[in-house]
Amino acid sequence: MRAPLVIGNWKMHGTLVEARALAAGIRDGLKRPRGVQVAVCPPFTALAAVSEILAGTPIQLGAQTCHHDAAGAHTGEISPPMLAELGCRWVLVGHSERRKEIGESDELINRKLRAVLANGMTPVLCVGETSDERRQGLTFTTVEGQLRAGLAGLGADEIAKTILAYEPVWAIGTGVNATPAQAAEVQAYLRGLLSELSSKEIAQTVRILYGGSVKAENADALLAEPEVDGALVGGASLNAQGFIGIVRKAARIGTATKE
Ligand code: PGA
């Protein structure tokens, strides 16, 4: 019912030369991905080049963040219409690295999310607890706060167009992924909240991805969880074969058990 989605988040990796090579490697290795939707989020500077390389393929383009205004005196920022013009279909919002390093607040993330929707793209709202929060038993409180604030003011029809990504901060880039049971537990909780904020029916259609040290070796077990509708992949998406391996696993599960 919910087709699996795998998104590669390249973060601040990839000069133009590197990004072109990675995009071409993914394109050539994934001729006809079936039963799975695939997107990559290169750095801004590589979007145009990657867009050209992926044109006419089923692999879609996304961005890692954006500003919430359409235009204006915001030095260094990139607006949603600029991304839409380049062919971006997806925009990550609220990634933990931006929350922490740039100090993005829940309120700002909410504004960005609405701007992405208003420009016809799909926001991927990232939520997740730190290791301290998990130790203190605050996992659900943290992700609930981030979810409610991130989706504040949205109508049910807008929630239906949003993707969530559960990314425990302690699992990002550490090599220590959440266990499938840990991911499923939090993601089921998030789906319950979505039900409350929209409707039970809509909550059943919203895809919730897992992110945090996903690689081809652990993708099977994570994606086999009915609550895990795909993966947001950082480090492992920088290698075409590694990324393709994850997509293939998602495709197999998508066509075999979840559709
Ligand atoms: P990782 O990053 O796969 O390198 O852990 C995931 C993310 O930050 O989206």
PDB file of C-alpha atoms and ligand atoms in Angstrom:
ATOM      1  CA  MET A   1       0.000   0.000   0.000  1.00  0.00           C
ATOM      2  CA  ARG A   2       2.850   2.396   0.834  1.00  0.00           C
ATOM      3  CA  ALA A   3       5.467   2.001  -1.894  1.00  0.00           C
ATOM      4  CA  PRO A   4       8.956   1.999  -0.375  1.00  0.00           C
ATOM      5  CA  LEU A   5      11.018   5.125  -0.874  1.00  0.00           C
ATOM      6  CA  VAL A   6      14.807   5.326  -0.668  1.00  0.00           C
ATOM      7  CA  ILE A   7      16.433   8.763  -0.537  1.00  0.00           C
ATOM      8  CA  GLY A   8      20.174   9.369  -0.698  1.00  0.00           C
ATOM      9  CA  ASN A   9      21.328  12.393   1.297  1.00  0.00           C
ATOM     10  CA  TRP A  10      24.756  13.312  -0.020  1.00  0.00           C
ATOM     11  CA  LYS A  11      25.210  16.055   2.597  1.00  0.00           C
ATOM     12  CA  MET A  12      28.273  18.261   1.904  1.00  0.00           C
ATOM     13  CA  HIS A  13      29.911  15.667  -0.334  1.00  0.00           C
ATOM     14  CA  GLY A  14      30.509  15.915  -4.013  1.00  0.00           C
ATOM     15  CA  THR A  15      32.339  18.383  -6.188  1.00  0.00           C
ATOM     16  CA  LEU A  16      30.746  18.619  -9.613  1.00  0.00           C
ATOM     17  CA  VAL A  17      33.091  15.976 -10.957  1.00  0.00           C
ATOM     18  CA  GLU A  18      32.311  13.592  -8.095  1.00  0.00           C
ATOM     19  CA  ALA A  19      28.582  14.268  -8.163  1.00  0.00           C
ATOM     20  CA  ARG A  20      28.365  13.618 -11.898  1.00  0.00           C
ATOM     21  CA  ALA A  21      30.189  10.328 -11.505  1.00  0.00           C
ATOM     22  CA  LEU A  22      28.011   9.206  -8.582  1.00  0.00           C
ATOM     23  CA  ALA A  23      24.767  10.170 -10.342  1.00  0.00           C
ATOM     24  CA  ALA A  24      25.842   8.375 -13.522  1.00  0.00           C
ATOM     25  CA  GLY A  25      26.804   5.288 -11.500  1.00  0.00           C
ATOM     26  CA  ILE A  26      23.395   5.168  -9.833  1.00  0.00           C
ATOM     27  CA  ARG A  27      21.592   5.811 -13.118  1.00  0.00           C
ATOM     28  CA  ASP A  28      23.496   3.072 -14.950  1.00  0.00           C
ATOM     29  CA  GLY A  29      23.090   0.539 -12.155  1.00  0.00           C
ATOM     30  CA  LEU A  30      19.383   1.160 -11.620  1.00  0.00           C
ATOM     31  CA  LYS A  31      17.838   1.005 -15.018  1.00  0.00           C
ATOM     32  CA  ARG A  32      14.303   0.096 -14.012  1.00  0.00           C
ATOM     33  CA  PRO A  33      13.800   0.090 -10.267  1.00  0.00           C
ATOM     34  CA  ARG A  34      10.464  -1.640  -9.697  1.00  0.00           C
ATOM     35  CA  GLY A  35       8.301  -1.445  -6.616  1.00  0.00           C
ATOM     36  CA  VAL A  36      10.404   1.336  -5.112  1.00  0.00           C
ATOM     37  CA  GLN A  37      10.723   5.085  -5.491  1.00  0.00           C
ATOM     38  CA  VAL A  38      14.268   6.494  -5.499  1.00  0.00           C
ATOM     39  CA  ALA A  39      15.618  10.010  -4.996  1.00  0.00           C
ATOM     40  CA  VAL A  40      19.000  11.627  -4.402  1.00  0.00           C
ATOM     41  CA  CYS A  41      19.723  14.926  -2.650  1.00  0.00           C
ATOM     42  CA  PRO A  42      23.061  16.304  -3.882  1.00  0.00           C
ATOM     43  CA  PRO A  43      24.555  19.576  -2.638  1.00  0.00           C
ATOM     44  CA  PHE A  44      22.988  22.699  -4.202  1.00  0.00           C
ATOM     45  CA  THR A  45      25.996  23.254  -6.460  1.00  0.00           C
ATOM     46  CA  ALA A  46      25.501  19.872  -8.130  1.00  0.00           C
ATOM     47  CA  LEU A  47      21.713  19.946  -8.541  1.00  0.00           C
ATOM     48  CA  ALA A  48      21.699  21.223 -12.118  1.00  0.00           C
ATOM     49  CA  ALA A  49      24.319  18.748 -13.298  1.00  0.00           C
ATOM     50  CA  VAL A  50      22.695  15.794 -11.523  1.00  0.00           C
ATOM     51  CA  SER A  51      19.291  16.855 -12.847  1.00  0.00           C
ATOM     52  CA  GLU A  52      20.635  16.582 -16.397  1.00  0.00           C
ATOM     53  CA  ILE A  53      22.191  13.193 -15.752  1.00  0.00           C
ATOM     54  CA  LEU A  54      18.989  11.802 -14.226  1.00  0.00           C
ATOM     55  CA  ALA A  55      16.628  13.347 -16.794  1.00  0.00           C
ATOM     56  CA  GLY A  56      14.371  10.704 -18.299  1.00  0.00           C
ATOM     57  CA  THR A  57      15.207   8.159 -15.578  1.00  0.00           C
ATOM     58  CA  PRO A  58      12.933   7.155 -12.688  1.00  0.00           C
ATOM     59  CA  ILE A  59      15.478   8.487 -10.174  1.00  0.00           C
ATOM     60  CA  GLN A  60      14.200  11.744  -8.759  1.00  0.00           C
ATOM     61  CA  LEU A  61      15.989  14.806  -7.493  1.00  0.00           C
ATOM     62  CA  GLY A  62      15.755  16.333  -4.032  1.00  0.00           C
ATOM     63  CA  ALA A  63      17.405  19.077  -2.007  1.00  0.00           C
ATOM     64  CA  GLN A  64      18.805  18.990   1.509  1.00  0.00           C
ATOM     65  CA  THR A  65      17.126  22.174   2.779  1.00  0.00           C
ATOM     66  CA  CYS A  66      15.737  25.485   1.516  1.00  0.00           C
ATOM     67  CA  HIS A  67      14.713  28.938   2.685  1.00  0.00           C
ATOM     68  CA  HIS A  68      11.046  29.542   3.442  1.00  0.00           C
ATOM     69  CA  ASP A  69      10.679  32.684   1.321  1.00  0.00           C
ATOM     70  CA  ALA A  70      10.308  32.669  -2.460  1.00  0.00           C
ATOM     71  CA  ALA A  71      12.912  35.432  -2.899  1.00  0.00           C
ATOM     72  CA  GLY A  72      14.483  38.225  -0.900  1.00  0.00           C
ATOM     73  CA  ALA A  73      17.532  39.655   0.790  1.00  0.00           C
ATOM     74  CA  HIS A  74      18.767  36.402   2.351  1.00  0.00           C
ATOM     75  CA  THR A  75      22.426  36.113   1.497  1.00  0.00           C
ATOM     76  CA  GLY A  76      23.519  32.579   0.798  1.00  0.00           C
ATOM     77  CA  GLU A  77      20.047  31.059   0.830  1.00  0.00           C
ATOM     78  CA  ILE A  78      18.206  29.034  -1.819  1.00  0.00           C
ATOM     79  CA  SER A  79      14.438  29.339  -2.278  1.00  0.00           C
ATOM     80  CA  PRO A  80      11.818  26.676  -3.022  1.00  0.00           C
ATOM     81  CA  PRO A  81      11.009  28.056  -6.511  1.00  0.00           C
ATOM     82  CA  MET A  82      14.710  27.836  -7.402  1.00  0.00           C
ATOM     83  CA  LEU A  83      14.693  24.172  -6.423  1.00  0.00           C
ATOM     84  CA  ALA A  84      11.422  23.419  -8.186  1.00  0.00           C
ATOM     85  CA  GLU A  85      12.794  24.994 -11.363  1.00  0.00           C
ATOM     86  CA  LEU A  86      15.748  22.587 -11.274  1.00  0.00           C
ATOM     87  CA  GLY A  87      13.381  19.642 -11.122  1.00  0.00           C
ATOM     88  CA  CYS A  88      13.552  18.929  -7.387  1.00  0.00           C
ATOM     89  CA  ARG A  89      10.603  16.898  -6.181  1.00  0.00           C
ATOM     90  CA  TRP A  90      11.714  16.429  -2.576  1.00  0.00           C
ATOM     91  CA  VAL A  91      13.213  18.656   0.103  1.00  0.00           C
ATOM     92  CA  LEU A  92      14.583  17.461   3.444  1.00  0.00           C
ATOM     93  CA  VAL A  93      13.511  19.684   6.330  1.00  0.00           C
ATOM     94  CA  GLY A  94      14.654  19.566   9.920  1.00  0.00           C
ATOM     95  CA  HIS A  95      17.620  17.272   9.467  1.00  0.00           C
ATOM     96  CA  SER A  96      19.330  16.904  12.851  1.00  0.00           C
ATOM     97  CA  GLU A  97      22.594  18.294  11.479  1.00  0.00           C
ATOM     98  CA  ARG A  98      20.791  21.528  10.597  1.00  0.00           C
ATOM     99  CA  ARG A  99      18.950  21.596  13.889  1.00  0.00           C
ATOM    100  CA  LYS A 100      22.254  21.256  15.722  1.00  0.00           C
ATOM    101  CA  GLU A 101      24.835  23.018  13.554  1.00  0.00           C
ATOM    102  CA  ILE A 102      22.694  25.826  12.152  1.00  0.00           C
ATOM    103  CA  GLY A 103      20.322  26.052  15.109  1.00  0.00           C
ATOM    104  CA  GLU A 104      17.145  25.534  13.072  1.00  0.00           C
ATOM    105  CA  SER A 105      14.145  25.781  15.363  1.00  0.00           C
ATOM    106  CA  ASP A 106      10.919  23.809  15.115  1.00  0.00           C
ATOM    107  CA  GLU A 107       9.163  27.032  14.126  1.00  0.00           C
ATOM    108  CA  LEU A 108      11.575  27.682  11.254  1.00  0.00           C
ATOM    109  CA  ILE A 109      11.302  24.065  10.142  1.00  0.00           C
ATOM    110  CA  ASN A 110       7.516  24.422  10.046  1.00  0.00           C
ATOM    111  CA  ARG A 111       7.814  27.505   7.816  1.00  0.00           C
ATOM    112  CA  LYS A 112      10.177  25.685   5.470  1.00  0.00           C
ATOM    113  CA  LEU A 113       7.895  22.676   5.308  1.00  0.00           C
ATOM    114  CA  ARG A 114       4.916  24.831   4.349  1.00  0.00           C
ATOM    115  CA  ALA A 115       6.980  26.637   1.712  1.00  0.00           C
ATOM    116  CA  VAL A 116       8.033  23.320   0.174  1.00  0.00           C
ATOM    117  CA  LEU A 117       4.401  22.210  -0.036  1.00  0.00           C
ATOM    118  CA  ALA A 118       3.317  25.568  -1.435  1.00  0.00           C
ATOM    119  CA  ASN A 119       5.817  25.110  -4.235  1.00  0.00           C
ATOM    120  CA  GLY A 120       4.510  21.696  -5.207  1.00  0.00           C
ATOM    121  CA  MET A 121       7.369  19.649  -3.762  1.00  0.00           C
ATOM    122  CA  THR A 122       7.291  16.984  -1.060  1.00  0.00           C
ATOM    123  CA  PRO A 123       8.821  17.807   2.315  1.00  0.00           C
ATOM    124  CA  VAL A 124      10.630  15.064   4.215  1.00  0.00           C
ATOM    125  CA  LEU A 125      10.372  16.069   7.863  1.00  0.00           C
ATOM    126  CA  CYS A 126      13.211  14.570   9.920  1.00  0.00           C
ATOM    127  CA  VAL A 127      12.746  13.896  13.624  1.00  0.00           C
ATOM    128  CA  GLY A 128      14.820  11.997  16.134  1.00  0.00           C
ATOM    129  CA  GLU A 129      16.161  11.899  19.665  1.00  0.00           C
ATOM    130  CA  THR A 130      19.740  12.243  20.883  1.00  0.00           C
ATOM    131  CA  SER A 131      21.402   9.467  22.878  1.00  0.00           C
ATOM    132  CA  ASP A 132      20.930  11.504  26.066  1.00  0.00           C
ATOM    133  CA  GLU A 133      17.245  11.874  25.390  1.00  0.00           C
ATOM    134  CA  ARG A 134      16.898   8.152  24.787  1.00  0.00           C
ATOM    135  CA  ARG A 135      18.786   7.373  28.001  1.00  0.00           C
ATOM    136  CA  GLN A 136      16.502   9.693  29.926  1.00  0.00           C
ATOM    137  CA  GLY A 137      13.394   8.052  28.520  1.00  0.00           C
ATOM    138  CA  LEU A 138      12.555  11.127  26.435  1.00  0.00           C
ATOM    139  CA  THR A 139      12.470   9.523  22.993  1.00  0.00           C
ATOM    140  CA  PHE A 140       8.716   9.762  22.494  1.00  0.00           C
ATOM    141  CA  THR A 141       8.496  13.229  24.049  1.00  0.00           C
ATOM    142  CA  THR A 142      11.216  14.509  21.726  1.00  0.00           C
ATOM    143  CA  VAL A 143       9.891  13.123  18.473  1.00  0.00           C
ATOM    144  CA  GLU A 144       6.332  14.089  19.399  1.00  0.00           C
ATOM    145  CA  GLY A 145       7.383  17.692  20.014  1.00  0.00           C
ATOM    146  CA  GLN A 146       9.274  17.821  16.721  1.00  0.00           C
ATOM    147  CA  LEU A 147       6.393  16.258  14.813  1.00  0.00           C
ATOM    148  CA  ARG A 148       3.655  18.463  16.280  1.00  0.00           C
ATOM    149  CA  ALA A 149       5.700  21.643  15.776  1.00  0.00           C
ATOM    150  CA  GLY A 150       6.866  20.640  12.309  1.00  0.00           C
ATOM    151  CA  LEU A 151       3.329  19.960  11.112  1.00  0.00           C
ATOM    152  CA  ALA A 152       1.668  22.809  13.027  1.00  0.00           C
ATOM    153  CA  GLY A 153      -1.136  24.495  11.126  1.00  0.00           C
ATOM    154  CA  LEU A 154      -1.198  21.961   8.314  1.00  0.00           C
ATOM    155  CA  GLY A 155      -4.498  20.627   7.030  1.00  0.00           C
ATOM    156  CA  ALA A 156      -5.061  16.901   6.703  1.00  0.00           C
ATOM    157  CA  ASP A 157      -4.605  17.169   2.930  1.00  0.00           C
ATOM    158  CA  GLU A 158      -1.163  18.725   3.462  1.00  0.00           C
ATOM    159  CA  ILE A 159      -0.150  16.110   6.017  1.00  0.00           C
ATOM    160  CA  ALA A 160      -1.101  13.533   3.390  1.00  0.00           C
ATOM    161  CA  LYS A 161       1.534  15.047   1.071  1.00  0.00           C
ATOM    162  CA  THR A 162       4.327  14.953   3.663  1.00  0.00           C
ATOM    163  CA  ILE A 163       6.937  12.261   4.316  1.00  0.00           C
ATOM    164  CA  LEU A 164       8.440  11.647   7.733  1.00  0.00           C
ATOM    165  CA  ALA A 165      11.898  10.353   8.485  1.00  0.00           C
ATOM    166  CA  TYR A 166      12.714   8.940  11.905  1.00  0.00           C
ATOM    167  CA  GLU A 167      16.431   9.515  12.354  1.00  0.00           C
ATOM    168  CA  PRO A 168      17.761   8.898  15.846  1.00  0.00           C
ATOM    169  CA  VAL A 169      20.663  11.326  16.201  1.00  0.00           C
ATOM    170  CA  TRP A 170      22.817   8.654  17.860  1.00  0.00           C
ATOM    171  CA  ALA A 171      22.484   6.473  14.766  1.00  0.00           C
ATOM    172  CA  ILE A 172      23.469   9.079  12.176  1.00  0.00           C
ATOM    173  CA  GLY A 173      26.937   8.523  10.789  1.00  0.00           C
ATOM    174  CA  THR A 174      27.928   6.334  13.740  1.00  0.00           C
ATOM    175  CA  GLY A 175      27.627   2.888  12.186  1.00  0.00           C
ATOM    176  CA  VAL A 176      25.207   1.996  14.989  1.00  0.00           C
ATOM    177  CA  ASN A 177      21.749   1.736  13.478  1.00  0.00           C
ATOM    178  CA  ALA A 178      18.563   1.506  15.506  1.00  0.00           C
ATOM    179  CA  THR A 179      17.388  -2.079  15.713  1.00  0.00           C
ATOM    180  CA  PRO A 180      14.386  -2.848  13.523  1.00  0.00           C
ATOM    181  CA  ALA A 181      12.307  -3.122  16.706  1.00  0.00           C
ATOM    182  CA  GLN A 182      13.474   0.285  17.971  1.00  0.00           C
ATOM    183  CA  ALA A 183      12.686   1.908  14.619  1.00  0.00           C
ATOM    184  CA  ALA A 184       9.293   0.223  14.404  1.00  0.00           C
ATOM    185  CA  GLU A 185       8.361   1.237  17.936  1.00  0.00           C
ATOM    186  CA  VAL A 186       8.992   4.946  17.349  1.00  0.00           C
ATOM    187  CA  GLN A 187       7.534   4.897  13.862  1.00  0.00           C
ATOM    188  CA  ALA A 188       4.322   3.295  15.084  1.00  0.00           C
ATOM    189  CA  TYR A 189       4.127   6.035  17.688  1.00  0.00           C
ATOM    190  CA  LEU A 190       4.595   8.688  14.980  1.00  0.00           C
ATOM    191  CA  ARG A 191       1.857   7.087  12.898  1.00  0.00           C
ATOM    192  CA  GLY A 192      -0.472   7.237  15.871  1.00  0.00           C
ATOM    193  CA  LEU A 193       0.205  10.960  16.158  1.00  0.00           C
ATOM    194  CA  LEU A 194      -0.403  11.413  12.442  1.00  0.00           C
ATOM    195  CA  SER A 195      -3.764   9.717  12.918  1.00  0.00           C
ATOM    196  CA  GLU A 196      -4.657  12.230  15.563  1.00  0.00           C
ATOM    197  CA  LEU A 197      -3.458  15.195  13.466  1.00  0.00           C
ATOM    198  CA  SER A 198      -5.164  14.093  10.248  1.00  0.00           C
ATOM    199  CA  SER A 199      -7.219  10.910  10.153  1.00  0.00           C
ATOM    200  CA  LYS A 200      -6.611   7.227  10.564  1.00  0.00           C
ATOM    201  CA  GLU A 201      -6.961   6.735   6.822  1.00  0.00           C
ATOM    202  CA  ILE A 202      -4.465   9.455   5.942  1.00  0.00           C
ATOM    203  CA  ALA A 203      -2.001   8.282   8.584  1.00  0.00           C
ATOM    204  CA  GLN A 204      -2.017   4.879   6.910  1.00  0.00           C
ATOM    205  CA  THR A 205      -0.900   6.420   3.627  1.00  0.00           C
ATOM    206  CA  VAL A 206       1.939   8.636   4.907  1.00  0.00           C
ATOM    207  CA  ARG A 207       5.350   7.104   4.427  1.00  0.00           C
ATOM    208  CA  ILE A 208       7.713   7.060   7.379  1.00  0.00           C
ATOM    209  CA  LEU A 209      11.346   6.401   6.490  1.00  0.00           C
ATOM    210  CA  TYR A 210      14.079   5.259   8.827  1.00  0.00           C
ATOM    211  CA  GLY A 211      17.497   6.928   8.681  1.00  0.00           C
ATOM    212  CA  GLY A 212      20.726   6.388  10.610  1.00  0.00           C
ATOM    213  CA  SER A 213      23.571   4.123   9.463  1.00  0.00           C
ATOM    214  CA  VAL A 214      21.461   2.287   6.892  1.00  0.00           C
ATOM    215  CA  LYS A 215      23.571   0.142   4.592  1.00  0.00           C
ATOM    216  CA  ALA A 216      22.943  -2.776   2.264  1.00  0.00           C
ATOM    217  CA  GLU A 217      23.810  -5.193   5.099  1.00  0.00           C
ATOM    218  CA  ASN A 218      21.143  -3.983   7.535  1.00  0.00           C
ATOM    219  CA  ALA A 219      18.527  -2.712   5.064  1.00  0.00           C
ATOM    220  CA  ASP A 220      16.691  -6.025   4.766  1.00  0.00           C
ATOM    221  CA  ALA A 221      15.919  -6.301   8.449  1.00  0.00           C
ATOM    222  CA  LEU A 222      14.962  -2.639   8.851  1.00  0.00           C
ATOM    223  CA  LEU A 223      12.798  -2.500   5.743  1.00  0.00           C
ATOM    224  CA  ALA A 224      11.057  -5.749   6.624  1.00  0.00           C
ATOM    225  CA  GLU A 225       9.340  -3.931   9.487  1.00  0.00           C
ATOM    226  CA  PRO A 226       5.843  -3.018   8.287  1.00  0.00           C
ATOM    227  CA  GLU A 227       6.223   0.443   9.867  1.00  0.00           C
ATOM    228  CA  VAL A 228       9.430   1.214   7.960  1.00  0.00           C
ATOM    229  CA  ASP A 229       8.425   2.522   4.535  1.00  0.00           C
ATOM    230  CA  GLY A 230      11.903   3.193   3.226  1.00  0.00           C
ATOM    231  CA  ALA A 231      15.259   4.661   4.119  1.00  0.00           C
ATOM    232  CA  LEU A 232      16.996   8.002   4.262  1.00  0.00           C
ATOM    233  CA  VAL A 233      20.601   7.099   3.573  1.00  0.00           C
ATOM    234  CA  GLY A 234      23.637   9.275   4.234  1.00  0.00           C
ATOM    235  CA  GLY A 235      27.106   7.735   4.102  1.00  0.00           C
ATOM    236  CA  ALA A 236      26.102   4.614   2.180  1.00  0.00           C
ATOM    237  CA  SER A 237      24.489   6.722  -0.560  1.00  0.00           C
ATOM    238  CA  LEU A 238      27.902   8.097  -1.570  1.00  0.00           C
ATOM    239  CA  ASN A 239      28.831   4.822  -3.176  1.00  0.00           C
ATOM    240  CA  ALA A 240      26.714   3.912  -6.205  1.00  0.00           C
ATOM    241  CA  GLN A 241      26.884   0.158  -5.588  1.00  0.00           C
ATOM    242  CA  GLY A 242      26.111   0.520  -1.890  1.00  0.00           C
ATOM    243  CA  PHE A 243      23.126   2.740  -2.593  1.00  0.00           C
ATOM    244  CA  ILE A 244      21.856   0.453  -5.352  1.00  0.00           C
ATOM    245  CA  GLY A 245      22.131  -2.484  -2.950  1.00  0.00           C
ATOM    246  CA  ILE A 246      19.789  -0.740  -0.521  1.00  0.00           C
ATOM    247  CA  VAL A 247      17.353   0.214  -3.289  1.00  0.00           C
ATOM    248  CA  ARG A 248      17.243  -3.392  -4.522  1.00  0.00           C
ATOM    249  CA  LYS A 249      16.409  -4.635  -1.041  1.00  0.00           C
ATOM    250  CA  ALA A 250      13.642  -2.073  -0.708  1.00  0.00           C
ATOM    251  CA  ALA A 251      12.328  -3.038  -4.143  1.00  0.00           C
ATOM    252  CA  ARG A 252      12.240  -6.701  -3.235  1.00  0.00           C
ATOM    253  CA  ILE A 253      10.342  -6.039  -0.044  1.00  0.00           C
ATOM    254  CA  GLY A 254       8.088  -3.538  -1.799  1.00  0.00           C
ATOM    255  CA  THR A 255       7.003  -5.929  -4.488  1.00  0.00           C
ATOM    256  CA  ALA A 256       6.959  -9.047  -2.302  1.00  0.00           C
ATOM    257  CA  THR A 257       5.241  -8.206   0.919  1.00  0.00           C
ATOM    258  CA  LYS A 258       4.021  -4.682   1.268  1.00  0.00           C
ATOM    259  CA  GLU A 259       2.017  -4.029  -1.894  1.00  0.00           C
TER     260      GLU A 259
HETATM  261  P1  PGA B   1      23.935   8.088   7.719  1.00  0.00           P
HETATM  262  O1  PGA B   1      23.106   9.466   7.635  1.00  0.00           O
HETATM  263  O2  PGA B   1      23.262   7.115   6.790  1.00  0.00           O
HETATM  264  O3  PGA B   1      25.323   8.449   7.262  1.00  0.00           O
HETATM  265  O4  PGA B   1      23.884   7.641   9.125  1.00  0.00           O
HETATM  266  C1  PGA B   1      21.713   9.459   7.558  1.00  0.00           C
HETATM  267  C2  PGA B   1      21.188  10.862   7.500  1.00  0.00           C
HETATM  268  O5  PGA B   1      21.761  11.748   8.136  1.00  0.00           O
HETATM  269  O6  PGA B   1      20.201  11.134   6.803  1.00  0.00           O
END
